[in-house]
Structures are given as structure tokens and as C-alpha cells.
Amino acid sequence: MNITGTLQSIENNEFTKVFSELYGTDDDTMTYQKQRYLDAVSSFAKLYPDRKDIRIFSASGRTEIGGNHTDHQHGCVLAAAVNLDAIGVVAFHNDGVIRIKSEGYNPFTVNLSDISVQSGNTGTAAIVSGIATRFMDMGVKIGGFDLYCTSDVICGSGISSSAAFETLIGTIIDTYYNDNKAGAVEIAKIGQFAENVYFGKNSGLMDQMVSSVGGLVFIDFSDTEQPKVEGFSCDFEEYGYCLCITDTKSSHADLTDDYTAIRNEMENIAKHFGKTHLRFVNELLFYNEIPKLRETCSDRAIIRATHFFEENNRAKFEASALKDGNFEYFLELVRQSGRSSEAYLQNHYSCSDPENQAITLAVMLSRRFLGNSGAVRVHGGGFAGTIQAFVPVGLVDDYINEMNRIFGEKSCTKMKIRPVGGVEITKE
């Protein structure tokens, strides 16, 4: 589509149907998204005035619903794409470079003739290099493109802005240069490769998988090369609850050691049994071996392994409860998950900074507010960042106001499940 025609289409509300599917149907949302897309296309036109034909792509953020710190141990997770996303306005060319400008960040260029790990690219440029490399290794010929990106998936909010960006880039390349042959699952694995190898973050696959696949999904990572992905639908509001995420505005800085310790301690337990990850350890044998485990592993490692075994099973039960329409049981499982993360996984605050406990504070305040209704738990990696709550529809406005009162305006967001993951908004 040419730029002028795209702007006219947005102005004439020709994107209403896709906006409704991705973001919801209320008037404020529709008005906001219309202006957001108009601004994005206009910004692209100013940045790249020589480009006339454009296409628009979107990739969602994600919320983890069940399976806290299970994916890196080949476990099971329940998660969902949400109606916060990264959008990209793109023009393709054969210049041999990828030029990217993300709103709020400095522009950068990736030269496709030199995208090895040793190329010197760092940060986001390294991510793009890793994704492009993986596609090239698959035999895909990439000519290049210019991209303007804007994102509602706030960095550090626990909704995985990095996975949304990785999915956006992977979807752009797969759609235009690969005729969609890779598909959502492979795009997720490509994003993980870029993050692990090029960016240097030893992440699991859950974030990328949910952002790429979309919808509400149960994922079994027993075989990470061929994870089992089961999608199904569930509207929480039909059961009288809203999904809310509260950003406590606590810093993720200097938490790498805390995240790494969880994975290392779990894998040290697995090594005792001659396994690489806890998923492949017999749970009953684990409990029988605790006296011997204490000779070589810390008590915390044993307790964290207990969290894995219980949480891995709990994610399966949560998925079954939603599929069966047993929402009260699902809420009880969410409560159990929250207590396990707090007491066993111990990822509500960092031991190196015990005076700052924003996650614990937010959970305490939420439990006090909700009483015997709803459920609350830590969201994502923990130690800082966000919590998740299922709040009765009739209380949601008051809950949001209370969380905003404590943690600042716009800290708490009501979210909806988005039915699709990485997707092209425009079609040629």
C-alpha cells in the first residue's frame, strides 16, 4: 500500500475490524489506536521520504498465567497474548541493510553483509542481527527494509517488550522474504536464538512463543525443538473477572544474578539425578533423595525444585480448569501459584536488597483489597516489576485506582487476551 492510501484508509475507518480484533471495541480504544497508527505512518514518511509503498505489522506482548519459572526446565506454561503490542511500518528494498527507528530510541542500521556475533552489534541491533542470521542459515535471501516501530509493551513491565520486538522482526522477514514458510513456532525459536546467542540473555522460550502464536495457549516444553502448543479460547469477563497487571515501577537493574540463581539451582538438583533439567527428574525420587541432596545442594535449591514440580503440574490443571469452565478452581490454582512463588521459589524480592519489596507490597495490598474473591500472584521473572490479579468486574475500577494510588498513575492496566500473535495488518 502507498503511504497516502494507507493514511486515507485509516482515516476512513477501514481498519476498524482489525483494530477490534486486536485491541477491543470500546470507543476510547478505537480512537486511540486510529491516532496511533496515523502517527506511526506519518513518522515513517518523515524518516524515510524516498519510500512510497509500506506494509504494517504487529506483535503482541504476553502475560504469564501459570507456570512461573518452569519453561527453562522444559516444563509447562499457560500464557496469553495481550492487547498491548509493538507495531512496525515497513518498506522493503534491496539495499542490503536493515534500518530501524523505534520511538524513543536512537536509530540504528544492521549491515546484512556482516551480522556475525563478532560484528560489534550490541543491544537491539544484536537481536536483529541474530534473527536475520537464523533466516539466512535457513536459506532465506533478505534484501533489507526500513522500519519505524512504536510499542505499547512498556519495557520492564513484565509483559515482554523484547519478545514482542523479536516476533515483529521475525514476522516481517518471514512474511516478505520467506512466504510465511517458517510460521509462528519457528519464529519464536528464532527470537530465542537471537536473545540467547547474540544478546547474551539465557532466556526460555515462553515469551517468544506466546507473542508469536497468540491467543491463550498451553505449552509443553518437554521437547524444546518441537514444543507442544495447544491454543484455546476463554473470555475471563464472561466469568465476571478482569485480568489486571500492575507495574510496581521497581527496577530490574542488577537482578541478573537472581534470575540466574533460580535456573542454576534447579539444574544443580537435576544433575544429582544425572539429568539436565528438572522436568526429567522423577518427583517421588526427588523427595526420597532430599537427605542426600542436602549434602551437595542448598536448602533453597531444594525448595525451589519443589516449586517447579508443583507449579509444572499446576499449569496443566489450570489449563484443564479453563477448558472445563471451572473458573473457581482455576482461581484457587492461581492463588496456590502465587503462594508457591512467594514461599518456595522466593522471587518476590532480592536477597541482596531486602529493604525494597515492591512485589510483596503489591501482593499484600491486592489480597487485602480482594479478600476472598479473585486471585493475585507475581508476574513473570519476579524480584521486581509486575504482579497479576484477577479482579471481579464490579471492583476493577476501584482496584485500578488503589494500585495507581500506591504505585503511580497508569501503573495498573486492565488487559484482554489477543487472539492472534505476530501478524501483518496490511495486505498487498
Short mmCIF file of C-alpha atoms in Angstrom, two decimals:
data_model
loop_
_atom_site.label_atom_id
_atom_site.label_comp_id
_atom_site.label_asym_id
_atom_site.label_seq_id
_atom_site.Cartn_x
_atom_site.Cartn_y
_atom_site.Cartn_z
CA MET A 1 0.00 0.00 0.00
CA ASN A 2 1.25 3.51 -0.67
CA ILE A 3 1.57 5.92 2.24
CA THR A 4 -1.19 8.29 1.12
CA GLY A 5 -3.62 5.44 0.55
CA THR A 6 -2.80 3.91 3.94
CA LEU A 7 -3.42 7.18 5.76
CA GLN A 8 -6.73 7.58 3.96
CA SER A 9 -7.75 4.03 4.82
CA ILE A 10 -7.04 4.62 8.50
CA GLU A 11 -8.88 7.96 8.44
CA ASN A 12 -11.87 6.33 6.74
CA ASN A 13 -12.08 3.68 9.48
CA GLU A 14 -11.21 0.83 7.12
CA PHE A 15 -9.05 -0.68 9.88
CA THR A 16 -11.93 -0.86 12.34
CA LYS A 17 -12.37 -4.62 12.04
CA VAL A 18 -8.72 -5.48 12.66
CA PHE A 19 -8.45 -2.93 15.46
CA SER A 20 -11.47 -4.52 17.15
CA GLU A 21 -9.89 -7.97 16.93
CA LEU A 22 -6.51 -6.87 18.29
CA TYR A 23 -7.42 -4.25 20.88
CA GLY A 24 -11.11 -4.34 21.81
CA THR A 25 -14.20 -2.47 20.70
CA ASP A 26 -14.74 0.37 23.16
CA ASP A 27 -14.73 3.89 21.69
CA ASP A 28 -11.68 5.17 23.59
CA THR A 29 -9.58 2.23 22.42
CA MET A 30 -10.64 2.64 18.81
CA THR A 31 -9.91 6.38 18.87
CA TYR A 32 -6.51 5.82 20.44
CA GLN A 33 -5.44 3.08 18.00
CA LYS A 34 -6.60 5.08 14.99
CA GLN A 35 -4.45 8.04 16.03
CA ARG A 36 -1.56 5.76 16.99
CA TYR A 37 -1.46 4.21 13.52
CA LEU A 38 -1.83 7.58 11.80
CA ASP A 39 1.11 8.91 13.83
CA ALA A 40 3.22 5.83 13.06
CA VAL A 41 2.70 6.07 9.30
CA SER A 42 3.35 9.82 9.35
CA SER A 43 6.54 9.32 11.36
CA PHE A 44 7.74 6.71 8.89
CA ALA A 45 7.10 9.08 5.98
CA LYS A 46 9.23 11.78 7.62
CA LEU A 47 12.07 9.39 8.40
CA TYR A 48 12.17 7.67 5.01
CA PRO A 49 10.80 10.17 2.47
CA ASP A 50 12.04 8.15 -0.51
CA ARG A 51 9.89 5.14 0.41
CA LYS A 52 6.39 5.24 -1.02
CA ASP A 53 4.98 1.74 -0.50
CA ILE A 54 4.58 0.42 3.03
CA ARG A 55 3.22 -2.51 4.99
CA ILE A 56 2.25 -2.60 8.66
CA PHE A 57 2.92 -5.43 11.13
CA SER A 58 2.03 -6.05 14.76
CA ALA A 59 3.29 -8.36 17.52
CA SER A 60 1.76 -8.66 20.97
CA GLY A 61 3.05 -8.59 24.48
CA ARG A 62 2.25 -11.57 26.68
CA THR A 63 1.06 -12.40 30.14
CA GLU A 64 2.14 -15.50 32.02
CA ILE A 65 -0.89 -17.06 33.68
CA GLY A 66 0.55 -20.31 35.00
CA GLY A 67 3.99 -21.84 35.14
CA ASN A 68 6.27 -19.40 36.97
CA HIS A 69 9.90 -20.26 36.09
CA THR A 70 9.01 -23.63 34.59
CA ASP A 71 9.85 -23.09 30.91
CA HIS A 72 13.64 -23.08 31.36
CA GLN A 73 13.35 -26.52 32.98
CA HIS A 74 11.43 -27.94 29.98
CA GLY A 75 8.20 -27.57 31.92
CA CYS A 76 4.64 -26.49 31.11
CA VAL A 77 3.20 -22.99 30.99
CA LEU A 78 -0.17 -21.35 30.50
CA ALA A 79 0.10 -17.92 28.95
CA ALA A 80 -1.72 -15.48 26.70
CA ALA A 81 -1.06 -12.78 24.16
CA VAL A 82 -2.48 -9.43 25.30
CA ASN A 83 -3.85 -6.32 23.64
CA LEU A 84 -0.64 -4.34 24.10
CA ASP A 85 1.64 -4.59 21.09
CA ALA A 86 4.56 -3.36 19.04
CA ILE A 87 3.64 -2.12 15.56
CA GLY A 88 6.01 -1.61 12.65
CA VAL A 89 5.64 0.41 9.47
CA VAL A 90 7.93 -1.15 6.87
CA ALA A 91 9.26 -0.51 3.38
CA PHE A 92 11.25 -3.29 1.72
CA HIS A 93 14.24 -2.77 -0.58
CA ASN A 94 17.43 -4.41 -1.83
CA ASP A 95 19.96 -2.09 -0.18
CA GLY A 96 21.45 -4.93 1.89
CA VAL A 97 20.74 -3.16 5.20
CA ILE A 98 18.02 -3.05 7.84
CA ARG A 99 17.36 0.46 9.14
CA ILE A 100 15.29 0.75 12.30
CA LYS A 101 13.97 3.68 14.27
CA SER A 102 11.99 2.83 17.40
CA GLU A 103 10.03 5.59 19.07
CA GLY A 104 12.04 6.97 21.98
CA TYR A 105 15.32 5.35 20.90
CA ASN A 106 18.19 6.23 18.60
CA PRO A 107 18.02 4.81 15.06
CA PHE A 108 20.44 2.08 14.01
CA THR A 109 21.45 0.17 10.91
CA VAL A 110 22.31 -3.51 10.54
CA ASN A 111 24.50 -4.34 7.56
CA LEU A 112 23.42 -7.74 6.26
CA SER A 113 26.88 -8.42 4.85
CA ASP A 114 28.33 -8.52 8.39
CA ILE A 115 25.93 -9.90 11.00
CA SER A 116 28.10 -12.42 12.81
CA VAL A 117 28.20 -12.48 16.60
CA GLN A 118 31.57 -10.74 16.33
CA SER A 119 30.23 -7.89 14.16
CA GLY A 120 30.16 -5.45 17.05
CA ASN A 121 26.39 -5.06 17.10
CA THR A 122 25.03 -4.75 20.62
CA GLY A 123 21.64 -4.27 22.24
CA THR A 124 18.66 -4.25 19.91
CA ALA A 125 20.91 -4.28 16.83
CA ALA A 126 22.34 -7.60 18.05
CA ILE A 127 18.82 -9.04 18.30
CA VAL A 128 18.06 -8.02 14.71
CA SER A 129 21.38 -9.46 13.55
CA GLY A 130 20.64 -12.77 15.26
CA ILE A 131 17.18 -13.05 13.70
CA ALA A 132 18.47 -12.20 10.23
CA THR A 133 21.33 -14.69 10.63
CA ARG A 134 18.97 -17.51 11.54
CA PHE A 135 16.79 -16.86 8.49
CA MET A 136 19.87 -16.70 6.25
CA ASP A 137 21.07 -20.00 7.68
CA MET A 138 17.69 -21.40 6.57
CA GLY A 139 18.46 -20.27 3.02
CA VAL A 140 16.28 -17.14 3.06
CA LYS A 141 17.61 -14.25 0.95
CA ILE A 142 16.99 -10.95 2.74
CA GLY A 143 17.31 -7.74 0.77
CA GLY A 144 16.65 -5.36 3.66
CA PHE A 145 13.99 -2.96 4.87
CA ASP A 146 13.36 0.35 6.62
CA LEU A 147 11.25 0.18 9.77
CA TYR A 148 9.59 2.63 12.13
CA CYS A 149 8.44 0.92 15.32
CA THR A 150 6.31 2.08 18.21
CA SER A 151 5.33 -0.07 21.16
CA ASP A 152 2.74 -0.06 23.95
CA VAL A 153 4.53 -3.00 25.57
CA ILE A 154 6.35 -0.96 28.18
CA CYS A 155 9.95 -2.01 28.81
CA GLY A 156 10.43 -3.59 32.22
CA SER A 157 6.69 -4.07 32.74
CA GLY A 158 6.87 -7.87 32.69
CA ILE A 159 4.81 -8.15 29.50
CA SER A 160 7.92 -8.90 27.45
CA SER A 161 8.65 -5.98 25.17
CA SER A 162 11.71 -7.86 23.93
CA ALA A 163 9.67 -10.86 22.75
CA ALA A 164 7.19 -8.55 21.02
CA PHE A 165 10.03 -6.85 19.15
CA GLU A 166 11.68 -10.14 18.23
CA THR A 167 8.37 -11.50 16.96
CA LEU A 168 7.78 -8.32 14.99
CA ILE A 169 11.14 -8.61 13.19
CA GLY A 170 10.72 -12.35 12.62
CA THR A 171 7.21 -11.92 11.25
CA ILE A 172 8.33 -9.13 8.90
CA ILE A 173 11.15 -11.23 7.44
CA ASP A 174 9.13 -14.45 7.25
CA THR A 175 6.17 -12.76 5.57
CA TYR A 176 8.03 -10.83 2.88
CA TYR A 177 11.17 -12.84 2.23
CA ASN A 178 10.06 -16.36 3.14
CA ASP A 179 6.39 -16.59 2.06
CA ASN A 180 5.41 -17.36 5.68
CA LYS A 181 7.17 -20.74 5.49
CA ALA A 182 8.72 -20.58 8.95
CA GLY A 183 5.47 -19.99 10.83
CA ALA A 184 4.75 -18.85 14.37
CA VAL A 185 6.53 -21.62 16.31
CA GLU A 186 9.75 -21.34 14.31
CA ILE A 187 9.67 -17.53 14.54
CA ALA A 188 9.55 -17.90 18.32
CA LYS A 189 12.58 -20.20 18.31
CA ILE A 190 14.43 -17.77 16.04
CA GLY A 191 13.73 -14.97 18.51
CA GLN A 192 15.03 -17.07 21.38
CA PHE A 193 18.18 -17.88 19.41
CA ALA A 194 18.84 -14.19 18.83
CA GLU A 195 18.30 -13.39 22.51
CA ASN A 196 20.45 -16.30 23.75
CA VAL A 197 23.34 -16.20 21.28
CA TYR A 198 23.51 -12.60 20.05
CA PHE A 199 22.11 -10.65 23.00
CA GLY A 200 23.62 -12.95 25.63
CA LYS A 201 20.47 -13.49 27.72
CA ASN A 202 19.87 -17.13 28.63
CA SER A 203 16.08 -16.93 28.38
CA GLY A 204 13.50 -19.67 27.98
CA LEU A 205 11.11 -19.88 25.06
CA MET A 206 7.77 -18.97 26.64
CA ASP A 207 7.77 -15.22 25.91
CA GLN A 208 8.57 -15.55 22.24
CA MET A 209 6.20 -18.48 21.76
CA VAL A 210 3.17 -16.68 23.20
CA SER A 211 3.91 -13.43 21.39
CA SER A 212 4.27 -15.27 18.10
CA VAL A 213 1.44 -17.80 18.38
CA GLY A 214 -1.12 -15.54 20.05
CA GLY A 215 -4.29 -16.31 21.97
CA LEU A 216 -4.49 -18.32 25.18
CA VAL A 217 -2.02 -21.18 24.94
CA PHE A 218 -0.84 -24.14 26.96
CA ILE A 219 2.73 -25.05 26.04
CA ASP A 220 4.65 -28.17 26.99
CA PHE A 221 8.39 -27.59 26.58
CA SER A 222 9.48 -31.18 27.23
CA ASP A 223 10.97 -31.12 23.73
CA THR A 224 12.06 -27.55 23.12
CA GLU A 225 12.73 -28.27 19.46
CA GLN A 226 9.13 -29.37 18.98
CA PRO A 227 7.13 -27.89 21.86
CA LYS A 228 3.51 -28.95 22.13
CA VAL A 229 1.32 -25.88 21.73
CA GLU A 230 -2.40 -26.06 22.44
CA GLY A 231 -4.49 -22.97 21.87
CA PHE A 232 -7.98 -22.46 23.22
CA SER A 233 -10.35 -19.60 23.95
CA CYS A 234 -11.53 -18.19 27.26
CA ASP A 235 -13.04 -14.78 27.98
CA PHE A 236 -12.33 -14.03 31.64
CA GLU A 237 -15.01 -11.33 31.69
CA GLU A 238 -17.67 -13.91 30.84
CA TYR A 239 -16.89 -15.40 34.26
CA GLY A 240 -17.11 -11.97 35.89
CA TYR A 241 -13.38 -11.21 36.19
CA CYS A 242 -10.88 -8.85 34.59
CA LEU A 243 -7.18 -9.53 34.17
CA CYS A 244 -5.09 -6.68 35.62
CA ILE A 245 -1.34 -6.19 35.56
CA THR A 246 0.28 -3.74 37.98
CA ASP A 247 3.74 -2.36 37.30
CA THR A 248 5.28 -1.62 40.70
CA LYS A 249 7.87 0.61 38.99
CA SER A 250 10.65 -1.28 40.77
CA SER A 251 13.93 -1.58 38.93
CA HIS A 252 15.11 -4.73 37.13
CA ALA A 253 18.69 -3.45 37.23
CA ASP A 254 21.26 -5.77 38.79
CA LEU A 255 18.86 -8.70 39.00
CA THR A 256 20.69 -10.94 36.54
CA ASP A 257 22.31 -12.91 39.35
CA ASP A 258 18.92 -13.51 40.99
CA TYR A 259 17.39 -14.86 37.79
CA THR A 260 20.45 -16.96 37.02
CA ALA A 261 20.47 -18.43 40.52
CA ILE A 262 16.98 -19.88 40.08
CA ARG A 263 17.95 -21.69 36.91
CA ASN A 264 21.33 -22.82 38.22
CA GLU A 265 19.92 -24.13 41.48
CA MET A 266 17.18 -26.08 39.74
CA GLU A 267 19.68 -27.57 37.31
CA ASN A 268 22.06 -28.47 40.13
CA ILE A 269 19.27 -30.56 41.63
CA ALA A 270 18.71 -32.20 38.24
CA LYS A 271 22.42 -33.02 37.92
CA HIS A 272 22.25 -35.02 41.15
CA PHE A 273 19.97 -37.41 39.26
CA GLY A 274 22.06 -37.39 36.09
CA LYS A 275 19.59 -35.13 34.27
CA THR A 276 19.97 -31.76 32.60
CA HIS A 277 16.66 -30.26 33.74
CA LEU A 278 14.10 -30.89 36.46
CA ARG A 279 11.40 -31.95 34.00
CA PHE A 280 13.26 -35.23 33.52
CA VAL A 281 13.67 -35.98 37.24
CA ASN A 282 11.24 -38.37 38.93
CA GLU A 283 9.33 -36.30 41.50
CA LEU A 284 8.93 -39.08 44.08
CA LEU A 285 12.62 -39.96 43.79
CA PHE A 286 13.44 -36.29 44.38
CA TYR A 287 11.60 -36.25 47.71
CA ASN A 288 13.19 -39.53 48.76
CA GLU A 289 16.65 -38.16 47.97
CA ILE A 290 16.38 -34.91 49.95
CA PRO A 291 18.77 -36.07 52.72
CA LYS A 292 21.46 -36.82 50.12
CA LEU A 293 20.65 -33.65 48.16
CA ARG A 294 21.37 -31.54 51.24
CA GLU A 295 24.97 -32.82 51.19
CA THR A 296 25.70 -31.08 47.88
CA CYS A 297 22.84 -28.64 47.25
CA SER A 298 21.48 -25.74 49.27
CA ASP A 299 18.16 -25.89 51.07
CA ARG A 300 16.95 -23.05 48.86
CA ALA A 301 17.71 -25.09 45.76
CA ILE A 302 15.65 -27.99 47.13
CA ILE A 303 12.75 -25.68 47.98
CA ARG A 304 12.88 -24.10 44.53
CA ALA A 305 12.85 -27.53 42.93
CA THR A 306 9.71 -28.29 44.96
CA HIS A 307 8.13 -25.17 43.44
CA PHE A 308 8.95 -26.45 39.97
CA PHE A 309 7.33 -29.84 40.48
CA GLU A 310 4.16 -28.35 41.95
CA GLU A 311 3.95 -25.45 39.51
CA ASN A 312 4.53 -27.65 36.48
CA ASN A 313 1.54 -29.80 37.46
CA ARG A 314 -0.47 -26.75 38.40
CA ALA A 315 -0.13 -25.23 34.92
CA LYS A 316 -1.70 -28.40 33.48
CA PHE A 317 -4.56 -28.25 35.98
CA GLU A 318 -5.15 -24.56 35.25
CA ALA A 319 -5.47 -25.21 31.53
CA SER A 320 -7.89 -28.08 32.18
CA ALA A 321 -9.95 -25.95 34.56
CA LEU A 322 -10.38 -23.22 31.96
CA LYS A 323 -11.24 -25.68 29.21
CA ASP A 324 -13.82 -27.28 31.53
CA GLY A 325 -15.29 -23.91 32.51
CA ASN A 326 -14.38 -24.43 36.18
CA PHE A 327 -13.27 -20.87 36.84
CA GLU A 328 -13.44 -21.02 40.66
CA TYR A 329 -10.99 -23.92 40.67
CA PHE A 330 -8.78 -22.01 38.24
CA LEU A 331 -8.71 -19.04 40.65
CA GLU A 332 -7.76 -21.32 43.54
CA LEU A 333 -4.88 -22.68 41.46
CA VAL A 334 -3.72 -19.12 40.72
CA ARG A 335 -3.74 -18.40 44.45
CA GLN A 336 -1.67 -21.54 45.05
CA SER A 337 0.76 -20.46 42.36
CA GLY A 338 1.16 -17.06 43.99
CA ARG A 339 1.86 -18.56 47.40
CA SER A 340 4.35 -21.05 45.93
CA SER A 341 6.31 -18.34 44.12
CA GLU A 342 6.41 -16.34 47.32
CA ALA A 343 7.40 -19.08 49.75
CA TYR A 344 9.19 -21.71 47.63
CA LEU A 345 10.54 -20.02 44.52
CA GLN A 346 11.31 -16.93 46.61
CA ASN A 347 11.25 -14.42 43.75
CA HIS A 348 9.30 -11.57 45.32
CA TYR A 349 12.42 -9.59 46.26
CA SER A 350 16.17 -9.86 46.00
CA CYS A 351 18.14 -11.09 48.99
CA SER A 352 20.76 -8.53 48.06
CA ASP A 353 18.23 -5.70 48.56
CA PRO A 354 15.75 -6.82 51.22
CA GLU A 355 14.52 -3.33 52.03
CA ASN A 356 12.90 -2.92 48.60
CA GLN A 357 9.92 -5.27 48.36
CA ALA A 358 7.52 -3.66 45.91
CA ILE A 359 6.23 -7.02 44.63
CA THR A 360 5.46 -8.25 48.14
CA LEU A 361 3.79 -4.93 48.95
CA ALA A 362 1.62 -5.07 45.82
CA VAL A 363 0.59 -8.67 46.51
CA MET A 364 -0.26 -7.83 50.14
CA LEU A 365 -2.36 -4.82 49.13
CA SER A 366 -4.14 -6.82 46.43
CA ARG A 367 -5.01 -9.65 48.83
CA ARG A 368 -6.31 -7.09 51.30
CA PHE A 369 -8.42 -5.45 48.61
CA LEU A 370 -9.77 -8.66 47.08
CA GLY A 371 -10.47 -10.53 50.28
CA ASN A 372 -11.95 -13.92 49.40
CA SER A 373 -12.59 -13.00 45.77
CA GLY A 374 -10.24 -13.10 42.79
CA ALA A 375 -6.60 -14.07 42.89
CA VAL A 376 -3.16 -12.46 42.77
CA ARG A 377 0.37 -13.65 42.02
CA VAL A 378 3.79 -12.41 40.98
CA HIS A 379 4.01 -11.96 37.23
CA GLY A 380 6.98 -13.12 35.18
CA GLY A 381 10.54 -13.33 36.42
CA GLY A 382 9.91 -11.60 39.71
CA PHE A 383 12.20 -9.80 42.18
CA ALA A 384 10.91 -6.54 40.70
CA GLY A 385 8.39 -5.50 38.09
CA THR A 386 4.79 -6.63 37.99
CA ILE A 387 2.00 -8.57 39.65
CA GLN A 388 -1.09 -10.13 38.09
CA ALA A 389 -4.58 -10.09 39.53
CA PHE A 390 -7.95 -11.50 38.55
CA VAL A 391 -10.38 -8.88 39.80
CA PRO A 392 -14.21 -9.05 39.89
CA VAL A 393 -15.61 -6.85 37.13
CA GLY A 394 -17.57 -4.75 39.60
CA LEU A 395 -14.40 -3.93 41.59
CA VAL A 396 -11.96 -3.39 38.77
CA ASP A 397 -12.13 0.41 38.62
CA ASP A 398 -11.64 0.71 42.37
CA TYR A 399 -8.77 -1.80 42.24
CA ILE A 400 -7.03 0.12 39.46
CA ASN A 401 -7.43 3.37 41.40
CA GLU A 402 -5.97 1.79 44.52
CA MET A 403 -2.95 0.37 42.71
CA ASN A 404 -2.39 3.69 40.94
CA ARG A 405 -2.63 5.49 44.29
CA ILE A 406 0.22 3.40 45.67
CA PHE A 407 2.46 2.91 42.63
CA GLY A 408 1.67 5.95 40.50
CA GLU A 409 -0.65 6.84 37.65
CA LYS A 410 -1.08 4.26 34.91
CA SER A 411 0.65 1.60 36.99
CA CYS A 412 -2.31 -0.76 36.74
CA THR A 413 -3.69 -1.85 33.36
CA LYS A 414 -6.76 -3.91 32.53
CA MET A 415 -5.92 -6.33 29.74
CA LYS A 416 -7.70 -8.54 27.27
CA ILE A 417 -6.47 -11.68 25.57
CA ARG A 418 -5.48 -11.04 21.97
CA PRO A 419 -6.49 -13.87 19.62
CA VAL A 420 -3.50 -13.58 17.25
CA GLY A 421 0.25 -13.17 17.64
CA GLY A 422 2.64 -11.77 15.04
CA VAL A 423 0.56 -10.59 12.12
CA GLU A 424 0.54 -8.30 9.09
CA ILE A 425 -2.11 -5.59 9.37
CA THR A 426 -1.98 -4.61 5.72
CA LYS A 427 -2.14 -6.90 2.70
CA GLU A 428 -0.82 -6.20 -0.78
#
